[in-house]
XYZ file of N, CA and C in Angstrom:
219
model
N 33.483 -11.267 -31.706
C 34.024 -9.966 -32.002
C 34.758 -9.493 -30.751
N 35.997 -9.083 -30.913
C 36.788 -8.651 -29.769
C 36.330 -7.273 -29.287
N 36.730 -6.921 -28.082
C 36.394 -5.610 -27.522
C 36.955 -4.513 -28.419
N 38.146 -4.717 -28.939
C 38.765 -3.726 -29.823
C 37.928 -3.535 -31.082
N 37.477 -4.634 -31.687
C 36.654 -4.538 -32.897
C 35.319 -3.872 -32.591
N 34.737 -4.173 -31.437
C 33.464 -3.565 -31.065
C 33.595 -2.056 -30.934
N 34.684 -1.608 -30.347
C 34.855 -0.175 -30.138
C 35.105 0.559 -31.444
N 35.609 -0.132 -32.459
C 35.894 0.507 -33.739
C 34.712 0.420 -34.708
N 33.698 -0.331 -34.368
C 32.541 -0.505 -35.234
C 31.414 0.389 -34.740
N 30.944 1.285 -35.600
C 29.851 2.171 -35.199
C 28.516 1.475 -35.436
N 27.489 1.989 -34.799
C 26.160 1.391 -34.934
C 25.653 1.435 -36.365
N 26.050 2.427 -37.127
C 25.588 2.519 -38.515
C 26.182 1.411 -39.385
N 27.245 0.775 -38.910
C 27.876 -0.311 -39.656
C 27.284 -1.671 -39.295
N 26.335 -1.689 -38.363
C 25.761 -2.942 -37.892
C 24.306 -3.076 -38.325
N 23.889 -4.315 -38.538
C 22.508 -4.626 -38.906
C 21.953 -5.558 -37.831
N 20.849 -5.159 -37.227
C 20.224 -5.976 -36.180
C 19.401 -7.097 -36.805
N 18.949 -7.998 -35.965
C 18.119 -9.105 -36.435
C 16.835 -8.592 -37.078
N 16.185 -7.631 -36.446
C 14.928 -7.112 -37.001
C 15.165 -6.357 -38.303
N 16.272 -5.633 -38.398
C 16.591 -4.924 -39.640
C 16.910 -5.913 -40.764
N 17.632 -6.972 -40.441
C 17.932 -7.997 -41.438
C 16.645 -8.662 -41.918
N 15.750 -8.951 -40.994
C 14.470 -9.555 -41.368
C 13.709 -8.644 -42.325
N 13.728 -7.355 -42.051
C 13.055 -6.397 -42.937
C 13.698 -6.408 -44.329
N 15.018 -6.435 -44.381
C 15.724 -6.444 -45.672
C 15.419 -7.704 -46.478
N 15.220 -8.820 -45.779
C 14.951 -10.095 -46.446
C 13.458 -10.381 -46.599
N 12.637 -9.448 -46.118
C 11.181 -9.603 -46.177
C 10.724 -10.854 -45.412
N 11.296 -11.018 -44.224
C 10.974 -12.135 -43.340
C 10.621 -11.593 -41.966
N 10.173 -12.467 -41.088
C 9.948 -12.083 -39.698
C 11.254 -12.272 -38.928
N 11.460 -11.430 -37.926
C 12.666 -11.532 -37.106
C 12.757 -12.902 -36.450
N 11.621 -13.473 -36.105
C 11.614 -14.789 -35.470
C 12.179 -15.864 -36.396
N 12.002 -15.700 -37.698
C 12.569 -16.657 -38.659
C 14.089 -16.628 -38.590
N 14.654 -15.426 -38.524
C 16.114 -15.283 -38.418
C 16.592 -15.918 -37.113
N 15.880 -15.644 -36.026
C 16.255 -16.216 -34.727
C 16.185 -17.745 -34.755
N 15.180 -18.278 -35.424
C 15.037 -19.736 -35.536
C 16.222 -20.315 -36.301
N 16.598 -19.667 -37.418
C 17.761 -20.130 -38.189
C 19.002 -20.156 -37.310
N 19.190 -19.105 -36.500
C 20.361 -19.034 -35.624
C 20.321 -20.145 -34.578
N 19.168 -20.351 -33.995
C 19.013 -21.371 -32.956
C 19.269 -22.767 -33.510
N 18.796 -23.012 -34.718
C 18.949 -24.330 -35.337
C 20.237 -24.444 -36.153
N 21.031 -23.377 -36.174
C 22.279 -23.331 -36.943
C 22.020 -23.667 -38.410
N 20.989 -23.050 -38.987
C 20.605 -23.308 -40.373
C 20.496 -22.009 -41.162
N 21.539 -21.191 -41.108
C 21.536 -19.960 -41.899
C 21.636 -20.306 -43.378
N 20.998 -19.523 -44.242
C 21.103 -19.776 -45.683
C 22.552 -19.671 -46.152
N 22.871 -20.392 -47.208
C 24.220 -20.329 -47.769
C 24.560 -18.893 -48.134
N 25.719 -18.462 -47.731
C 26.184 -17.126 -48.057
C 25.895 -16.091 -46.989
N 24.937 -16.362 -46.102
C 24.639 -15.413 -45.024
C 25.663 -15.624 -43.916
N 26.470 -14.599 -43.631
C 27.523 -14.775 -42.623
C 26.949 -14.913 -41.218
N 27.730 -15.508 -40.351
C 27.334 -15.619 -38.948
C 27.361 -14.223 -38.332
N 26.437 -13.942 -37.453
C 26.415 -12.620 -36.821
C 27.455 -12.519 -35.711
N 27.742 -11.291 -35.339
C 28.584 -11.014 -34.177
C 27.640 -10.864 -32.995
N 28.055 -11.315 -31.840
C 27.210 -11.200 -30.658
C 27.742 -10.053 -29.800
N 26.907 -9.050 -29.607
C 27.270 -7.889 -28.799
C 26.181 -7.711 -27.749
N 26.561 -7.769 -26.485
C 25.597 -7.663 -25.381
C 24.447 -8.654 -25.540
N 24.770 -9.871 -25.878
C 23.802 -10.972 -26.053
C 22.819 -10.755 -27.192
N 23.128 -9.849 -28.102
C 22.288 -9.614 -29.280
C 23.109 -9.892 -30.527
N 22.429 -10.308 -31.580
C 23.110 -10.632 -32.830
C 23.124 -9.429 -33.767
N 24.305 -9.146 -34.308
C 24.471 -8.068 -35.275
C 25.346 -8.563 -36.415
N 25.006 -8.129 -37.618
C 25.799 -8.431 -38.796
C 26.471 -7.156 -39.251
N 27.640 -7.284 -39.852
C 28.288 -6.115 -40.438
C 27.543 -5.742 -41.712
N 27.253 -4.459 -41.873
C 26.474 -3.989 -43.018
C 27.134 -4.377 -44.338
N 28.466 -4.314 -44.402
C 29.153 -4.663 -45.654
C 28.942 -6.140 -46.003
N 28.879 -7.012 -44.986
C 28.631 -8.438 -45.236
C 27.208 -8.671 -45.730
N 26.251 -7.950 -45.155
C 24.853 -8.089 -45.574
C 24.671 -7.535 -46.980
N 25.310 -6.404 -47.275
C 25.232 -5.842 -48.632
C 25.768 -6.835 -49.653
N 26.873 -7.485 -49.315
C 27.463 -8.485 -50.204
C 26.516 -9.677 -50.376
N 25.905 -10.118 -49.280
C 24.950 -11.231 -49.342
C 23.747 -10.867 -50.205
N 23.198 -9.678 -50.014
C 22.030 -9.256 -50.789
C 22.361 -9.142 -52.269
N 23.550 -8.678 -52.582
C 23.975 -8.587 -53.976
C 24.080 -9.980 -54.586
N 24.698 -10.900 -53.885
C 24.828 -12.278 -54.356
C 23.461 -12.937 -54.470
N 22.616 -12.713 -53.464
C 21.273 -13.286 -53.442
C 20.452 -12.789 -54.632
N 20.552 -11.501 -54.941
C 19.773 -10.942 -56.056
C 20.287 -11.452 -57.398
N 21.577 -11.735 -57.502
C 22.140 -12.274 -58.744
C 21.586 -13.671 -58.991
N 21.501 -14.493 -57.924
C 20.987 -15.855 -58.079
C 19.490 -15.880 -58.357
N 18.767 -14.887 -57.874
C 17.308 -14.859 -58.066
C 16.918 -14.358 -59.448
N 17.775 -13.623 -60.108
C 17.449 -13.078 -61.442
C 17.810 -14.023 -62.545
């Protein structure tokens, strides 16, 4: 994510690793393990790295959760 994109993205538009884990009903360490092993589930976008922390755009996570719920039903 470029400096310009970071400055235009507010914190409310970002999802942290722990918040994503909560949304997926997983532990944050599971998400970190997936990132470390480069084994993210299909459809889950790669996070943006800001200050050495991983963040996902909320719109991307909303889209993933919608797709995920369609496949589970």
